[in-house]
Structure formats: C-alpha cells, structure tokens
Amino acid sequence: SNGEEALQFVSVAEYDVIILDVMMPKMDGFTFLKLLRNKGSQVSILMLTARDAVEDRIAGLDFGADDYLVKPFEFGELMARIRAMLRRANRQV
C-alpha cells in the first residue's frame, strides 16, 4: 500500500518477483528500488507505472529494475514479461 510498508514486507519474506509502481505514498518507487538494491537484493523487479517519459524508464532500469512497463498495458504482455524474468532468474541459480 505504500513504499515504507513494502520495504518491511521484503525484509521478512522472500519474493520471486516484485511489481513496483513509481507513484506510491510515503516513498516513491525509485527510492524503494534504490534502497532495495543497496541492501543487496537480487529479486526480479518489474516497474509498472503511468510514468512514461523516456527519462523515467531509463531511471528505473538504471536504478536496478529488470523491466519497465507503462500503463495502460495488456495483461498478456505483463504475464509474458514476468515469465521471462523468472526464466532469467532460474538460469542464474
């Protein structure tokens, strides 16, 4: 529901994929992403957001997102991107 709570959730449980919006209350998705990567987390992260500027997409990927998808989106494409991230993560084990 907000960025601060999300950080608490990832500190107590393991996730295969995190779907992250840039526009979250209390802590934006870019800040959350940077903090998570600075803690050494390698979890696959897909940014799913209405922020469609090229600069935002570059920032998300440079801060450590594995993929960036802009709203509105097709559900089938979202699922295909998640499957691709999971395949890549499984190859790295």
Short mmCIF file of N, CA and C in Angstrom, two decimals:
data_model
loop_
_atom_site.label_atom_id
_atom_site.label_comp_id
_atom_site.label_asym_id
_atom_site.label_seq_id
_atom_site.Cartn_x
_atom_site.Cartn_y
_atom_site.Cartn_z
N SER A 1 0.81 -1.21 0.00
CA SER A 1 0.00 0.00 0.00
C SER A 1 0.85 1.26 0.00
N ASN A 2 2.07 1.21 0.58
CA ASN A 2 2.98 2.35 0.47
C ASN A 2 4.42 1.84 0.49
N GLY A 3 5.33 2.71 0.12
CA GLY A 3 6.73 2.31 -0.02
C GLY A 3 7.37 1.85 1.27
N GLU A 4 7.04 2.51 2.38
CA GLU A 4 7.63 2.12 3.66
C GLU A 4 7.17 0.72 4.07
N GLU A 5 5.88 0.44 3.90
CA GLU A 5 5.38 -0.90 4.22
C GLU A 5 5.99 -1.94 3.30
N ALA A 6 6.16 -1.59 2.04
CA ALA A 6 6.76 -2.53 1.08
C ALA A 6 8.16 -2.92 1.52
N LEU A 7 8.95 -1.97 2.01
CA LEU A 7 10.29 -2.30 2.50
C LEU A 7 10.23 -3.27 3.67
N GLN A 8 9.25 -3.08 4.55
CA GLN A 8 9.09 -4.01 5.67
C GLN A 8 8.74 -5.41 5.18
N PHE A 9 7.84 -5.49 4.19
CA PHE A 9 7.44 -6.79 3.66
C PHE A 9 8.63 -7.54 3.07
N VAL A 10 9.46 -6.86 2.30
CA VAL A 10 10.58 -7.56 1.66
C VAL A 10 11.68 -7.92 2.65
N SER A 11 11.66 -7.30 3.83
CA SER A 11 12.68 -7.64 4.82
C SER A 11 12.32 -8.91 5.60
N VAL A 12 11.07 -9.33 5.55
CA VAL A 12 10.65 -10.50 6.33
C VAL A 12 10.22 -11.69 5.47
N ALA A 13 10.17 -11.52 4.16
CA ALA A 13 9.75 -12.62 3.28
C ALA A 13 10.55 -12.57 1.99
N GLU A 14 10.61 -13.71 1.32
CA GLU A 14 11.32 -13.80 0.05
C GLU A 14 10.30 -13.80 -1.09
N TYR A 15 10.60 -13.07 -2.15
CA TYR A 15 9.70 -12.96 -3.29
C TYR A 15 10.45 -13.35 -4.56
N ASP A 16 9.73 -13.93 -5.51
CA ASP A 16 10.31 -14.25 -6.81
C ASP A 16 10.33 -13.03 -7.72
N VAL A 17 9.26 -12.24 -7.65
CA VAL A 17 9.11 -11.04 -8.49
C VAL A 17 8.40 -9.98 -7.67
N ILE A 18 8.83 -8.74 -7.84
CA ILE A 18 8.13 -7.60 -7.26
C ILE A 18 7.65 -6.73 -8.41
N ILE A 19 6.36 -6.39 -8.40
CA ILE A 19 5.81 -5.45 -9.36
C ILE A 19 5.67 -4.13 -8.62
N LEU A 20 6.31 -3.11 -9.14
CA LEU A 20 6.51 -1.87 -8.40
C LEU A 20 6.00 -0.68 -9.20
N ASP A 21 5.22 0.18 -8.57
CA ASP A 21 4.78 1.43 -9.20
C ASP A 21 5.71 2.55 -8.74
N VAL A 22 5.95 3.50 -9.61
CA VAL A 22 6.77 4.66 -9.23
C VAL A 22 6.01 5.51 -8.22
N MET A 23 4.73 5.69 -8.45
CA MET A 23 3.94 6.62 -7.63
C MET A 23 3.27 5.88 -6.48
N MET A 24 4.01 5.78 -5.36
CA MET A 24 3.48 5.17 -4.14
C MET A 24 3.52 6.23 -3.04
N PRO A 25 2.58 6.16 -2.09
CA PRO A 25 2.63 7.10 -0.97
C PRO A 25 3.82 6.82 -0.05
N LYS A 26 4.26 7.83 0.63
CA LYS A 26 5.32 7.80 1.64
C LYS A 26 6.72 7.57 1.09
N MET A 27 6.86 6.82 0.01
CA MET A 27 8.17 6.59 -0.61
C MET A 27 7.93 6.20 -2.06
N ASP A 28 8.49 6.96 -2.99
CA ASP A 28 8.26 6.62 -4.39
C ASP A 28 9.00 5.35 -4.78
N GLY A 29 8.59 4.77 -5.88
CA GLY A 29 9.15 3.50 -6.33
C GLY A 29 10.63 3.57 -6.66
N PHE A 30 11.10 4.71 -7.17
CA PHE A 30 12.52 4.85 -7.48
C PHE A 30 13.35 4.76 -6.20
N THR A 31 12.91 5.45 -5.15
CA THR A 31 13.63 5.41 -3.87
C THR A 31 13.60 4.00 -3.29
N PHE A 32 12.43 3.37 -3.32
CA PHE A 32 12.30 1.99 -2.85
C PHE A 32 13.28 1.08 -3.58
N LEU A 33 13.32 1.21 -4.90
CA LEU A 33 14.18 0.38 -5.72
C LEU A 33 15.65 0.58 -5.36
N LYS A 34 16.07 1.83 -5.23
CA LYS A 34 17.47 2.11 -4.87
C LYS A 34 17.82 1.53 -3.50
N LEU A 35 16.93 1.70 -2.52
CA LEU A 35 17.19 1.16 -1.18
C LEU A 35 17.28 -0.37 -1.21
N LEU A 36 16.38 -0.99 -1.95
CA LEU A 36 16.38 -2.45 -2.04
C LEU A 36 17.67 -2.96 -2.68
N ARG A 37 18.08 -2.34 -3.78
CA ARG A 37 19.31 -2.78 -4.46
C ARG A 37 20.54 -2.48 -3.60
N ASN A 38 20.54 -1.36 -2.87
CA ASN A 38 21.67 -1.04 -1.99
C ASN A 38 21.81 -2.05 -0.86
N LYS A 39 20.70 -2.71 -0.49
CA LYS A 39 20.74 -3.76 0.53
C LYS A 39 21.21 -5.09 -0.04
N GLY A 40 21.44 -5.13 -1.35
CA GLY A 40 21.95 -6.34 -1.98
C GLY A 40 20.88 -7.27 -2.54
N SER A 41 19.64 -6.85 -2.52
CA SER A 41 18.57 -7.71 -3.02
C SER A 41 18.71 -7.93 -4.52
N GLN A 42 18.56 -9.18 -4.93
CA GLN A 42 18.63 -9.56 -6.35
C GLN A 42 17.26 -9.95 -6.90
N VAL A 43 16.19 -9.73 -6.13
CA VAL A 43 14.85 -10.10 -6.57
C VAL A 43 14.53 -9.42 -7.91
N SER A 44 13.81 -10.13 -8.76
CA SER A 44 13.40 -9.56 -10.05
C SER A 44 12.34 -8.50 -9.81
N ILE A 45 12.53 -7.33 -10.42
CA ILE A 45 11.60 -6.22 -10.23
C ILE A 45 11.13 -5.71 -11.58
N LEU A 46 9.80 -5.64 -11.72
CA LEU A 46 9.18 -5.04 -12.88
C LEU A 46 8.49 -3.76 -12.43
N MET A 47 8.86 -2.65 -13.03
CA MET A 47 8.19 -1.40 -12.73
C MET A 47 6.98 -1.29 -13.65
N LEU A 48 5.81 -1.10 -13.06
CA LEU A 48 4.55 -0.98 -13.78
C LEU A 48 3.94 0.35 -13.37
N THR A 49 3.96 1.33 -14.26
CA THR A 49 3.62 2.68 -13.87
C THR A 49 3.07 3.49 -15.03
N ALA A 50 2.40 4.57 -14.68
CA ALA A 50 1.91 5.51 -15.69
C ALA A 50 3.00 6.48 -16.14
N ARG A 51 4.10 6.50 -15.42
CA ARG A 51 5.21 7.41 -15.77
C ARG A 51 5.88 6.90 -17.03
N ASP A 52 5.59 7.56 -18.16
CA ASP A 52 6.03 7.04 -19.45
C ASP A 52 7.14 7.83 -20.12
N ALA A 53 7.68 8.83 -19.45
CA ALA A 53 8.77 9.61 -20.05
C ALA A 53 10.01 8.72 -20.21
N VAL A 54 10.74 8.95 -21.27
CA VAL A 54 11.95 8.17 -21.51
C VAL A 54 12.89 8.28 -20.32
N GLU A 55 12.99 9.46 -19.72
CA GLU A 55 13.87 9.66 -18.56
C GLU A 55 13.46 8.77 -17.40
N ASP A 56 12.15 8.60 -17.19
CA ASP A 56 11.67 7.73 -16.11
C ASP A 56 12.02 6.28 -16.39
N ARG A 57 11.84 5.84 -17.64
CA ARG A 57 12.17 4.45 -17.98
C ARG A 57 13.67 4.19 -17.80
N ILE A 58 14.49 5.14 -18.24
CA ILE A 58 15.94 5.00 -18.07
C ILE A 58 16.30 4.96 -16.59
N ALA A 59 15.70 5.86 -15.81
CA ALA A 59 16.00 5.90 -14.37
C ALA A 59 15.62 4.58 -13.71
N GLY A 60 14.44 4.07 -14.00
CA GLY A 60 14.01 2.81 -13.40
C GLY A 60 14.96 1.67 -13.71
N LEU A 61 15.35 1.56 -14.96
CA LEU A 61 16.27 0.49 -15.35
C LEU A 61 17.66 0.71 -14.76
N ASP A 62 18.13 1.95 -14.75
CA ASP A 62 19.45 2.24 -14.19
C ASP A 62 19.49 2.05 -12.67
N PHE A 63 18.36 2.28 -12.00
CA PHE A 63 18.31 2.08 -10.55
C PHE A 63 18.22 0.60 -10.18
N GLY A 64 17.99 -0.27 -11.17
CA GLY A 64 18.02 -1.70 -10.89
C GLY A 64 16.79 -2.49 -11.26
N ALA A 65 15.79 -1.87 -11.88
CA ALA A 65 14.63 -2.64 -12.32
C ALA A 65 15.05 -3.58 -13.45
N ASP A 66 14.44 -4.75 -13.49
CA ASP A 66 14.72 -5.71 -14.55
C ASP A 66 13.88 -5.44 -15.79
N ASP A 67 12.76 -4.76 -15.60
CA ASP A 67 11.89 -4.42 -16.72
C ASP A 67 11.05 -3.22 -16.32
N TYR A 68 10.46 -2.56 -17.32
CA TYR A 68 9.67 -1.36 -17.09
C TYR A 68 8.51 -1.40 -18.08
N LEU A 69 7.29 -1.39 -17.57
CA LEU A 69 6.10 -1.46 -18.41
C LEU A 69 5.20 -0.28 -18.06
N VAL A 70 4.71 0.39 -19.10
CA VAL A 70 3.91 1.60 -18.91
C VAL A 70 2.42 1.27 -18.97
N LYS A 71 1.65 1.88 -18.06
CA LYS A 71 0.18 1.77 -18.08
C LYS A 71 -0.36 2.72 -19.16
N PRO A 72 -1.44 2.40 -19.80
CA PRO A 72 -2.15 1.13 -19.76
C PRO A 72 -1.35 0.04 -20.45
N PHE A 73 -1.63 -1.19 -20.08
CA PHE A 73 -0.86 -2.32 -20.60
C PHE A 73 -1.82 -3.48 -20.89
N GLU A 74 -1.34 -4.41 -21.66
CA GLU A 74 -2.09 -5.64 -21.93
C GLU A 74 -1.68 -6.68 -20.90
N PHE A 75 -2.66 -7.32 -20.28
CA PHE A 75 -2.37 -8.29 -19.23
C PHE A 75 -1.48 -9.43 -19.75
N GLY A 76 -1.73 -9.88 -20.96
CA GLY A 76 -0.92 -10.95 -21.53
C GLY A 76 0.54 -10.56 -21.64
N GLU A 77 0.81 -9.30 -21.99
CA GLU A 77 2.19 -8.83 -22.07
C GLU A 77 2.83 -8.80 -20.68
N LEU A 78 2.08 -8.35 -19.68
CA LEU A 78 2.60 -8.35 -18.32
C LEU A 78 2.99 -9.76 -17.90
N MET A 79 2.12 -10.72 -18.15
CA MET A 79 2.41 -12.10 -17.77
C MET A 79 3.63 -12.64 -18.52
N ALA A 80 3.76 -12.31 -19.80
CA ALA A 80 4.91 -12.77 -20.58
C ALA A 80 6.20 -12.18 -20.02
N ARG A 81 6.18 -10.92 -19.62
CA ARG A 81 7.37 -10.28 -19.06
C ARG A 81 7.74 -10.92 -17.72
N ILE A 82 6.74 -11.25 -16.91
CA ILE A 82 7.01 -11.91 -15.63
C ILE A 82 7.62 -13.29 -15.87
N ARG A 83 7.06 -14.04 -16.81
CA ARG A 83 7.62 -15.36 -17.12
C ARG A 83 9.07 -15.24 -17.59
N ALA A 84 9.36 -14.24 -18.42
CA ALA A 84 10.73 -14.04 -18.91
C ALA A 84 11.68 -13.72 -17.75
N MET A 85 11.24 -12.88 -16.82
CA MET A 85 12.09 -12.55 -15.67
C MET A 85 12.35 -13.79 -14.82
N LEU A 86 11.33 -14.62 -14.64
CA LEU A 86 11.51 -15.84 -13.85
C LEU A 86 12.45 -16.81 -14.54
N ARG A 87 12.37 -16.90 -15.87
CA ARG A 87 13.31 -17.77 -16.60
C ARG A 87 14.74 -17.28 -16.40
N ARG A 88 14.96 -15.97 -16.52
CA ARG A 88 16.31 -15.42 -16.34
C ARG A 88 16.81 -15.67 -14.93
N ALA A 89 15.95 -15.49 -13.95
CA ALA A 89 16.35 -15.69 -12.55
C ALA A 89 16.71 -17.15 -12.30
N ASN A 90 15.98 -18.08 -12.89
CA ASN A 90 16.26 -19.51 -12.69
C ASN A 90 17.57 -19.92 -13.35
N ARG A 91 17.96 -19.28 -14.43
CA ARG A 91 19.23 -19.60 -15.08
C ARG A 91 20.42 -19.15 -14.24
N GLN A 92 20.22 -18.14 -13.41
CA GLN A 92 21.33 -17.58 -12.64
C GLN A 92 21.57 -18.35 -11.35
N VAL A 93 20.70 -19.28 -11.00
CA VAL A 93 20.85 -20.02 -9.74
C VAL A 93 22.04 -20.95 -9.81
#
